[in-house]
Amino acid sequence: MTAPIQVGFRSERGPVLISLMLSTGLVAIDSTIIATAVPSIVRDLGGFAQFPWLFSVYLLAQAVSVPIYGKLADLFGRRPVMLFGIGLFFLGSVLCGFAWSMTALIAFRALQGLGAGAVQPMSLTIAGDLYSTAERGKVQGYLASVWAMSSVVGPTLGGVFSEYLTWRWIFFVNVPLCLIAAWMLTRHFHERVVRRTHTLDYAGAALLAVGCSRAARPGRGRRCPASRCSLSAPPWSSRSSSSSGAPPSPCCRCGYSVAGCS
């Protein structure tokens, strides 16, 4: 008879699983929590034309850094890379909470993305190292449930914080989660690292960063047919409504209605 599969919070590896779920939750919630707080952020910091970069730069930094962290994990082990990512995410969250302009907030969001680029893949890698093939299905279910809950909890928290407190708390809330995840990982996860000689593909990493940056650059595609595109009013403002009551056609460059572009 085969031994029963021991997966869950009460198992011997339960504290490590909890820390991995907390770490995954950092990345998952921060991908959605900012969406409902955008009006408050723009009202406080300005820079409405730049706010799409709050999402793009976070995902871009995460996508570019994942292969690099994977190589570093082979060199130095999973736990150091994971703790470095949590620390970087912690620093980015604190700086985002104290951001004084939209440009500064975008730069600090990139720092958050670099931290998330280590946290997300290392969570899956550590789970693969700890659990057998028969157990990984259940573990993946635990980790996937974090993303499902974050898709609901994230926007709700963003709306509550921006409405009743301040939008800065959508970043400050990451601080205790980072500390708890790092403490549990340090206390309960131990590994033996076999030192091997590796080389990092710096040219490939640079090309990946440049390629992703150009692909994510806003304003690509056809140009706006209007002579001048105004981004001072949102697309749902009265300027973008037509007198006939029919919804106006969207602007092909900025996403606003053509009626809203002058």
PDB file of C-alpha atoms in Angstrom:
ATOM      1  CA  MET A   1       0.000   0.000   0.000  1.00  0.00           C
ATOM      2  CA  THR A   2       1.154   3.519  -0.736  1.00  0.00           C
ATOM      3  CA  ALA A   3       1.682   5.985   2.082  1.00  0.00           C
ATOM      4  CA  PRO A   4      -1.042   8.634   2.459  1.00  0.00           C
ATOM      5  CA  ILE A   5      -0.282  11.988   0.917  1.00  0.00           C
ATOM      6  CA  GLN A   6       0.562  14.510   3.641  1.00  0.00           C
ATOM      7  CA  VAL A   7      -0.321  17.910   2.241  1.00  0.00           C
ATOM      8  CA  GLY A   8      -1.946  20.680   4.239  1.00  0.00           C
ATOM      9  CA  PHE A   9      -1.471  23.277   6.933  1.00  0.00           C
ATOM     10  CA  ARG A  10      -1.259  20.717   9.740  1.00  0.00           C
ATOM     11  CA  SER A  11       1.407  18.587   8.084  1.00  0.00           C
ATOM     12  CA  GLU A  12       5.104  18.851   8.845  1.00  0.00           C
ATOM     13  CA  ARG A  13       5.616  21.054   5.822  1.00  0.00           C
ATOM     14  CA  GLY A  14       2.517  23.131   6.548  1.00  0.00           C
ATOM     15  CA  PRO A  15       4.359  26.266   7.783  1.00  0.00           C
ATOM     16  CA  VAL A  16       6.408  26.341   4.582  1.00  0.00           C
ATOM     17  CA  LEU A  17       3.227  25.997   2.519  1.00  0.00           C
ATOM     18  CA  ILE A  18       1.664  28.879   4.444  1.00  0.00           C
ATOM     19  CA  SER A  19       4.715  31.063   3.808  1.00  0.00           C
ATOM     20  CA  LEU A  20       4.577  30.204   0.100  1.00  0.00           C
ATOM     21  CA  MET A  21       0.887  31.107  -0.019  1.00  0.00           C
ATOM     22  CA  LEU A  22       1.583  34.404   1.764  1.00  0.00           C
ATOM     23  CA  SER A  23       4.387  35.185  -0.667  1.00  0.00           C
ATOM     24  CA  THR A  24       2.182  34.346  -3.648  1.00  0.00           C
ATOM     25  CA  GLY A  25      -0.560  36.491  -2.131  1.00  0.00           C
ATOM     26  CA  LEU A  26       1.781  39.495  -2.122  1.00  0.00           C
ATOM     27  CA  VAL A  27       2.178  39.266  -5.882  1.00  0.00           C
ATOM     28  CA  ALA A  28      -1.429  38.327  -6.603  1.00  0.00           C
ATOM     29  CA  ILE A  29      -3.098  41.013  -4.497  1.00  0.00           C
ATOM     30  CA  ASP A  30      -0.762  43.749  -5.711  1.00  0.00           C
ATOM     31  CA  SER A  31      -1.709  42.924  -9.293  1.00  0.00           C
ATOM     32  CA  THR A  32      -5.369  43.783  -8.618  1.00  0.00           C
ATOM     33  CA  ILE A  33      -5.595  46.005  -5.541  1.00  0.00           C
ATOM     34  CA  ILE A  34      -4.445  49.147  -7.331  1.00  0.00           C
ATOM     35  CA  ALA A  35      -7.165  49.019  -9.996  1.00  0.00           C
ATOM     36  CA  THR A  36      -9.957  50.491  -7.867  1.00  0.00           C
ATOM     37  CA  ALA A  37      -7.656  53.082  -6.285  1.00  0.00           C
ATOM     38  CA  VAL A  38      -6.582  54.753  -9.549  1.00  0.00           C
ATOM     39  CA  PRO A  39      -9.052  57.696  -9.274  1.00  0.00           C
ATOM     40  CA  SER A  40      -7.790  58.517  -5.777  1.00  0.00           C
ATOM     41  CA  ILE A  41      -4.156  58.232  -6.833  1.00  0.00           C
ATOM     42  CA  VAL A  42      -4.652  60.476  -9.861  1.00  0.00           C
ATOM     43  CA  ARG A  43      -6.595  63.008  -7.802  1.00  0.00           C
ATOM     44  CA  ASP A  44      -3.759  63.167  -5.276  1.00  0.00           C
ATOM     45  CA  LEU A  45      -0.664  62.910  -7.497  1.00  0.00           C
ATOM     46  CA  GLY A  46      -1.911  63.976 -10.928  1.00  0.00           C
ATOM     47  CA  GLY A  47      -0.387  62.463 -14.048  1.00  0.00           C
ATOM     48  CA  PHE A  48      -3.528  60.906 -15.506  1.00  0.00           C
ATOM     49  CA  ALA A  49      -1.789  60.263 -18.834  1.00  0.00           C
ATOM     50  CA  GLN A  50       0.876  58.179 -17.066  1.00  0.00           C
ATOM     51  CA  PHE A  51      -1.252  55.985 -14.814  1.00  0.00           C
ATOM     52  CA  PRO A  52      -1.355  52.966 -17.223  1.00  0.00           C
ATOM     53  CA  TRP A  53       2.349  52.562 -16.469  1.00  0.00           C
ATOM     54  CA  LEU A  54       1.439  51.658 -12.876  1.00  0.00           C
ATOM     55  CA  PHE A  55       0.273  48.317 -14.246  1.00  0.00           C
ATOM     56  CA  SER A  56       2.612  47.946 -17.217  1.00  0.00           C
ATOM     57  CA  VAL A  57       5.905  48.639 -15.449  1.00  0.00           C
ATOM     58  CA  TYR A  58       5.045  46.219 -12.622  1.00  0.00           C
ATOM     59  CA  LEU A  59       4.323  43.354 -15.034  1.00  0.00           C
ATOM     60  CA  LEU A  60       7.233  44.293 -17.278  1.00  0.00           C
ATOM     61  CA  ALA A  61       9.797  44.248 -14.463  1.00  0.00           C
ATOM     62  CA  GLN A  62       8.372  40.951 -13.247  1.00  0.00           C
ATOM     63  CA  ALA A  63       8.509  39.309 -16.676  1.00  0.00           C
ATOM     64  CA  VAL A  64      12.061  40.473 -17.423  1.00  0.00           C
ATOM     65  CA  SER A  65      13.503  39.395 -14.076  1.00  0.00           C
ATOM     66  CA  VAL A  66      11.997  35.892 -13.819  1.00  0.00           C
ATOM     67  CA  PRO A  67      14.649  34.132 -15.996  1.00  0.00           C
ATOM     68  CA  ILE A  68      17.464  35.904 -14.155  1.00  0.00           C
ATOM     69  CA  TYR A  69      16.165  34.864 -10.748  1.00  0.00           C
ATOM     70  CA  GLY A  70      15.796  31.302 -11.973  1.00  0.00           C
ATOM     71  CA  LYS A  71      19.477  31.205 -12.851  1.00  0.00           C
ATOM     72  CA  LEU A  72      20.464  32.838  -9.566  1.00  0.00           C
ATOM     73  CA  ALA A  73      18.434  30.231  -7.674  1.00  0.00           C
ATOM     74  CA  ASP A  74      20.567  27.502  -9.259  1.00  0.00           C
ATOM     75  CA  LEU A  75      23.676  29.340  -8.116  1.00  0.00           C
ATOM     76  CA  PHE A  76      22.778  30.393  -4.577  1.00  0.00           C
ATOM     77  CA  GLY A  77      19.699  28.363  -3.650  1.00  0.00           C
ATOM     78  CA  ARG A  78      15.970  29.019  -3.525  1.00  0.00           C
ATOM     79  CA  ARG A  79      15.717  30.576  -0.072  1.00  0.00           C
ATOM     80  CA  PRO A  80      18.231  33.438  -0.566  1.00  0.00           C
ATOM     81  CA  VAL A  81      16.591  34.438  -3.836  1.00  0.00           C
ATOM     82  CA  MET A  82      13.128  34.213  -2.293  1.00  0.00           C
ATOM     83  CA  LEU A  83      14.126  36.327   0.707  1.00  0.00           C
ATOM     84  CA  PHE A  84      15.802  38.854  -1.596  1.00  0.00           C
ATOM     85  CA  GLY A  85      12.588  39.114  -3.626  1.00  0.00           C
ATOM     86  CA  ILE A  86      10.475  39.578  -0.501  1.00  0.00           C
ATOM     87  CA  GLY A  87      12.887  42.248   0.739  1.00  0.00           C
ATOM     88  CA  LEU A  88      12.798  44.057  -2.593  1.00  0.00           C
ATOM     89  CA  PHE A  89       9.012  43.884  -2.638  1.00  0.00           C
ATOM     90  CA  PHE A  90       8.935  45.192   0.935  1.00  0.00           C
ATOM     91  CA  LEU A  91      11.156  48.147   0.008  1.00  0.00           C
ATOM     92  CA  GLY A  92       9.117  48.920  -3.103  1.00  0.00           C
ATOM     93  CA  SER A  93       5.858  48.822  -1.122  1.00  0.00           C
ATOM     94  CA  VAL A  94       7.156  51.256   1.507  1.00  0.00           C
ATOM     95  CA  LEU A  95       8.463  53.650  -1.156  1.00  0.00           C
ATOM     96  CA  CYS A  96       5.186  53.438  -3.102  1.00  0.00           C
ATOM     97  CA  GLY A  97       3.323  54.373   0.066  1.00  0.00           C
ATOM     98  CA  PHE A  98       5.446  57.506   0.418  1.00  0.00           C
ATOM     99  CA  ALA A  99       5.454  58.419  -3.304  1.00  0.00           C
ATOM    100  CA  TRP A 100       5.212  62.163  -3.952  1.00  0.00           C
ATOM    101  CA  SER A 101       4.488  62.119  -7.695  1.00  0.00           C
ATOM    102  CA  MET A 102       3.196  59.804 -10.381  1.00  0.00           C
ATOM    103  CA  THR A 103       6.693  59.421 -11.825  1.00  0.00           C
ATOM    104  CA  ALA A 104       8.076  58.360  -8.453  1.00  0.00           C
ATOM    105  CA  LEU A 105       5.192  55.931  -7.943  1.00  0.00           C
ATOM    106  CA  ILE A 106       5.848  54.339 -11.331  1.00  0.00           C
ATOM    107  CA  ALA A 107       9.548  53.941 -10.517  1.00  0.00           C
ATOM    108  CA  PHE A 108       8.755  52.334  -7.157  1.00  0.00           C
ATOM    109  CA  ARG A 109       6.206  50.047  -8.829  1.00  0.00           C
ATOM    110  CA  ALA A 110       9.054  48.829 -11.054  1.00  0.00           C
ATOM    111  CA  LEU A 111      10.987  48.005  -7.878  1.00  0.00           C
ATOM    112  CA  GLN A 112       7.968  46.064  -6.642  1.00  0.00           C
ATOM    113  CA  GLY A 113       7.875  44.192  -9.943  1.00  0.00           C
ATOM    114  CA  LEU A 114      11.516  43.196  -9.596  1.00  0.00           C
ATOM    115  CA  GLY A 115      10.698  41.728  -6.200  1.00  0.00           C
ATOM    116  CA  ALA A 116       7.633  39.945  -7.547  1.00  0.00           C
ATOM    117  CA  GLY A 117       9.799  38.462 -10.294  1.00  0.00           C
ATOM    118  CA  ALA A 118      11.648  36.507  -7.600  1.00  0.00           C
ATOM    119  CA  VAL A 119       8.717  35.683  -5.328  1.00  0.00           C
ATOM    120  CA  GLN A 120       6.334  34.138  -7.846  1.00  0.00           C
ATOM    121  CA  PRO A 121       8.645  31.609  -9.576  1.00  0.00           C
ATOM    122  CA  MET A 122      10.484  30.725  -6.367  1.00  0.00           C
ATOM    123  CA  SER A 123       7.182  29.832  -4.680  1.00  0.00           C
ATOM    124  CA  LEU A 124       6.488  27.271  -7.388  1.00  0.00           C
ATOM    125  CA  THR A 125      10.081  26.033  -7.407  1.00  0.00           C
ATOM    126  CA  ILE A 126      10.218  25.526  -3.645  1.00  0.00           C
ATOM    127  CA  ALA A 127       6.905  23.685  -3.766  1.00  0.00           C
ATOM    128  CA  GLY A 128       8.319  21.440  -6.487  1.00  0.00           C
ATOM    129  CA  ASP A 129      11.405  20.727  -4.394  1.00  0.00           C
ATOM    130  CA  LEU A 130       9.472  19.917  -1.219  1.00  0.00           C
ATOM    131  CA  TYR A 131       6.634  17.815  -2.566  1.00  0.00           C
ATOM    132  CA  SER A 132       6.623  14.646  -4.617  1.00  0.00           C
ATOM    133  CA  THR A 133       4.931  14.275  -7.991  1.00  0.00           C
ATOM    134  CA  ALA A 134       1.855  12.744  -6.383  1.00  0.00           C
ATOM    135  CA  GLU A 135       1.574  15.639  -3.921  1.00  0.00           C
ATOM    136  CA  ARG A 136       2.143  18.530  -6.298  1.00  0.00           C
ATOM    137  CA  GLY A 137      -1.427  18.524  -7.595  1.00  0.00           C
ATOM    138  CA  LYS A 138      -2.790  19.386  -4.152  1.00  0.00           C
ATOM    139  CA  VAL A 139      -0.068  21.951  -3.555  1.00  0.00           C
ATOM    140  CA  GLN A 140      -0.842  23.645  -6.855  1.00  0.00           C
ATOM    141  CA  GLY A 141      -4.460  23.802  -5.753  1.00  0.00           C
ATOM    142  CA  TYR A 142      -3.465  25.629  -2.567  1.00  0.00           C
ATOM    143  CA  LEU A 143      -1.316  28.113  -4.485  1.00  0.00           C
ATOM    144  CA  ALA A 144      -3.918  28.617  -7.220  1.00  0.00           C
ATOM    145  CA  SER A 145      -6.578  29.360  -4.603  1.00  0.00           C
ATOM    146  CA  VAL A 146      -4.519  32.406  -3.582  1.00  0.00           C
ATOM    147  CA  TRP A 147      -4.954  33.896  -7.050  1.00  0.00           C
ATOM    148  CA  ALA A 148      -8.684  33.163  -6.998  1.00  0.00           C
ATOM    149  CA  MET A 149      -9.150  34.870  -3.638  1.00  0.00           C
ATOM    150  CA  SER A 150      -6.917  37.793  -4.632  1.00  0.00           C
ATOM    151  CA  SER A 151      -9.063  38.551  -7.673  1.00  0.00           C
ATOM    152  CA  VAL A 152     -11.926  39.284  -5.263  1.00  0.00           C
ATOM    153  CA  VAL A 153     -10.113  40.576  -2.177  1.00  0.00           C
ATOM    154  CA  GLY A 154      -7.674  42.841  -4.049  1.00  0.00           C
ATOM    155  CA  PRO A 155     -10.126  45.245  -5.738  1.00  0.00           C
ATOM    156  CA  THR A 156     -12.298  45.259  -2.610  1.00  0.00           C
ATOM    157  CA  LEU A 157      -9.409  46.272  -0.357  1.00  0.00           C
ATOM    158  CA  GLY A 158      -8.292  48.880  -2.885  1.00  0.00           C
ATOM    159  CA  GLY A 159     -11.732  50.466  -2.875  1.00  0.00           C
ATOM    160  CA  VAL A 160     -12.067  50.351   0.916  1.00  0.00           C
ATOM    161  CA  PHE A 161      -8.641  51.855   1.561  1.00  0.00           C
ATOM    162  CA  SER A 162      -9.042  54.636  -1.001  1.00  0.00           C
ATOM    163  CA  GLU A 163     -12.546  55.470   0.207  1.00  0.00           C
ATOM    164  CA  TYR A 164     -12.201  55.334   3.984  1.00  0.00           C
ATOM    165  CA  LEU A 165      -8.463  55.660   4.672  1.00  0.00           C
ATOM    166  CA  THR A 166      -5.986  56.628   1.965  1.00  0.00           C
ATOM    167  CA  TRP A 167      -4.756  54.949  -1.190  1.00  0.00           C
ATOM    168  CA  ARG A 168      -1.289  54.702   0.375  1.00  0.00           C
ATOM    169  CA  TRP A 169      -2.521  51.856   2.562  1.00  0.00           C
ATOM    170  CA  ILE A 170      -2.840  49.599  -0.489  1.00  0.00           C
ATOM    171  CA  PHE A 171       0.974  49.483  -0.371  1.00  0.00           C
ATOM    172  CA  PHE A 172       1.496  49.676   3.391  1.00  0.00           C
ATOM    173  CA  VAL A 173      -0.671  46.583   3.863  1.00  0.00           C
ATOM    174  CA  ASN A 174       2.125  44.571   2.231  1.00  0.00           C
ATOM    175  CA  VAL A 175       4.568  45.396   5.036  1.00  0.00           C
ATOM    176  CA  PRO A 176       3.275  42.966   7.712  1.00  0.00           C
ATOM    177  CA  LEU A 177       2.640  40.269   5.086  1.00  0.00           C
ATOM    178  CA  CYS A 178       6.241  40.523   3.862  1.00  0.00           C
ATOM    179  CA  LEU A 179       7.598  40.294   7.398  1.00  0.00           C
ATOM    180  CA  ILE A 180       5.450  37.268   8.294  1.00  0.00           C
ATOM    181  CA  ALA A 181       6.274  35.441   5.047  1.00  0.00           C
ATOM    182  CA  ALA A 182      10.021  36.055   5.426  1.00  0.00           C
ATOM    183  CA  TRP A 183      10.015  34.992   9.097  1.00  0.00           C
ATOM    184  CA  MET A 184       8.132  31.752   8.418  1.00  0.00           C
ATOM    185  CA  LEU A 185      10.313  30.912   5.433  1.00  0.00           C
ATOM    186  CA  THR A 186      13.525  31.532   7.377  1.00  0.00           C
ATOM    187  CA  ARG A 187      12.353  29.515  10.364  1.00  0.00           C
ATOM    188  CA  HIS A 188      10.881  26.480   8.627  1.00  0.00           C
ATOM    189  CA  PHE A 189      12.534  26.091   5.222  1.00  0.00           C
ATOM    190  CA  HIS A 190      16.070  24.709   5.082  1.00  0.00           C
ATOM    191  CA  GLU A 191      17.949  23.538   2.017  1.00  0.00           C
ATOM    192  CA  ARG A 192      21.332  22.234   1.003  1.00  0.00           C
ATOM    193  CA  VAL A 193      22.841  24.120  -1.883  1.00  0.00           C
ATOM    194  CA  VAL A 194      25.272  22.354  -4.195  1.00  0.00           C
ATOM    195  CA  ARG A 195      27.672  24.944  -5.555  1.00  0.00           C
ATOM    196  CA  ARG A 196      28.158  24.657  -9.288  1.00  0.00           C
ATOM    197  CA  THR A 197      29.742  26.826 -11.942  1.00  0.00           C
ATOM    198  CA  HIS A 198      27.244  28.770 -14.020  1.00  0.00           C
ATOM    199  CA  THR A 199      27.357  31.749 -16.313  1.00  0.00           C
ATOM    200  CA  LEU A 200      24.674  34.389 -16.621  1.00  0.00           C
ATOM    201  CA  ASP A 201      23.528  35.430 -20.075  1.00  0.00           C
ATOM    202  CA  TYR A 202      23.738  39.181 -19.587  1.00  0.00           C
ATOM    203  CA  ALA A 203      23.254  39.936 -23.289  1.00  0.00           C
ATOM    204  CA  GLY A 204      20.117  37.790 -23.413  1.00  0.00           C
ATOM    205  CA  ALA A 205      18.715  39.458 -20.306  1.00  0.00           C
ATOM    206  CA  ALA A 206      19.334  42.908 -21.806  1.00  0.00           C
ATOM    207  CA  LEU A 207      17.691  41.931 -25.097  1.00  0.00           C
ATOM    208  CA  LEU A 208      14.697  40.523 -23.210  1.00  0.00           C
ATOM    209  CA  ALA A 209      14.336  43.750 -21.236  1.00  0.00           C
ATOM    210  CA  VAL A 210      14.568  45.927 -24.345  1.00  0.00           C
ATOM    211  CA  GLY A 211      12.154  43.745 -26.317  1.00  0.00           C
ATOM    212  CA  CYS A 212       9.540  43.648 -23.572  1.00  0.00           C
ATOM    213  CA  SER A 213       9.894  47.399 -23.011  1.00  0.00           C
ATOM    214  CA  ARG A 214       9.231  48.168 -26.651  1.00  0.00           C
ATOM    215  CA  ALA A 215       6.293  45.777 -26.739  1.00  0.00           C
ATOM    216  CA  ALA A 216       4.768  47.414 -23.652  1.00  0.00           C
ATOM    217  CA  ARG A 217       5.347  50.994 -24.842  1.00  0.00           C
ATOM    218  CA  PRO A 218       2.043  52.894 -24.864  1.00  0.00           C
ATOM    219  CA  GLY A 219       0.828  54.736 -27.913  1.00  0.00           C
ATOM    220  CA  ARG A 220       1.806  52.083 -30.451  1.00  0.00           C
ATOM    221  CA  GLY A 221      -0.383  51.518 -33.496  1.00  0.00           C
ATOM    222  CA  ARG A 222      -2.400  53.982 -35.536  1.00  0.00           C
ATOM    223  CA  ARG A 223      -2.266  57.655 -34.758  1.00  0.00           C
ATOM    224  CA  CYS A 224      -5.220  59.586 -33.446  1.00  0.00           C
ATOM    225  CA  PRO A 225      -7.139  61.221 -36.332  1.00  0.00           C
ATOM    226  CA  ALA A 226      -7.716  64.298 -34.179  1.00  0.00           C
ATOM    227  CA  SER A 227      -5.288  67.154 -34.524  1.00  0.00           C
ATOM    228  CA  ARG A 228      -4.578  67.215 -30.793  1.00  0.00           C
ATOM    229  CA  CYS A 229      -5.377  64.566 -28.189  1.00  0.00           C
ATOM    230  CA  SER A 230      -6.363  65.878 -24.746  1.00  0.00           C
ATOM    231  CA  LEU A 231      -5.913  63.584 -21.758  1.00  0.00           C
ATOM    232  CA  SER A 232      -7.180  66.031 -19.180  1.00  0.00           C
ATOM    233  CA  ALA A 233     -10.648  64.449 -18.886  1.00  0.00           C
ATOM    234  CA  PRO A 234     -11.529  60.780 -18.444  1.00  0.00           C
ATOM    235  CA  PRO A 235     -13.392  58.885 -21.184  1.00  0.00           C
ATOM    236  CA  TRP A 236     -16.602  58.823 -19.136  1.00  0.00           C
ATOM    237  CA  SER A 237     -16.741  62.609 -18.807  1.00  0.00           C
ATOM    238  CA  SER A 238     -19.400  64.751 -20.415  1.00  0.00           C
ATOM    239  CA  ARG A 239     -16.996  65.762 -23.187  1.00  0.00           C
ATOM    240  CA  SER A 240     -16.988  62.238 -24.551  1.00  0.00           C
ATOM    241  CA  SER A 241     -20.794  61.925 -24.755  1.00  0.00           C
ATOM    242  CA  SER A 242     -22.471  62.675 -28.037  1.00  0.00           C
ATOM    243  CA  SER A 243     -25.628  64.752 -28.330  1.00  0.00           C
ATOM    244  CA  SER A 244     -27.498  61.914 -30.064  1.00  0.00           C
ATOM    245  CA  GLY A 245     -27.078  59.635 -27.061  1.00  0.00           C
ATOM    246  CA  ALA A 246     -25.134  57.014 -29.023  1.00  0.00           C
ATOM    247  CA  PRO A 247     -21.723  56.073 -27.639  1.00  0.00           C
ATOM    248  CA  PRO A 248     -18.975  57.845 -29.588  1.00  0.00           C
ATOM    249  CA  SER A 249     -16.287  55.863 -31.358  1.00  0.00           C
ATOM    250  CA  PRO A 250     -13.076  55.349 -29.327  1.00  0.00           C
ATOM    251  CA  CYS A 251      -9.926  57.261 -30.069  1.00  0.00           C
ATOM    252  CA  CYS A 252      -7.471  54.854 -31.702  1.00  0.00           C
ATOM    253  CA  ARG A 253      -4.441  56.218 -29.816  1.00  0.00           C
ATOM    254  CA  CYS A 254      -5.453  57.166 -26.308  1.00  0.00           C
ATOM    255  CA  GLY A 255      -8.582  55.028 -25.893  1.00  0.00           C
ATOM    256  CA  TYR A 256     -10.818  58.074 -25.329  1.00  0.00           C
ATOM    257  CA  SER A 257     -13.834  58.854 -27.438  1.00  0.00           C
ATOM    258  CA  VAL A 258     -13.060  60.892 -30.536  1.00  0.00           C
ATOM    259  CA  ALA A 259     -15.457  63.523 -29.160  1.00  0.00           C
ATOM    260  CA  GLY A 260     -13.144  63.898 -26.183  1.00  0.00           C
ATOM    261  CA  CYS A 261     -10.113  64.662 -28.368  1.00  0.00           C
ATOM    262  CA  SER A 262      -9.743  68.158 -29.712  1.00  0.00           C
TER     263      SER A 262
END
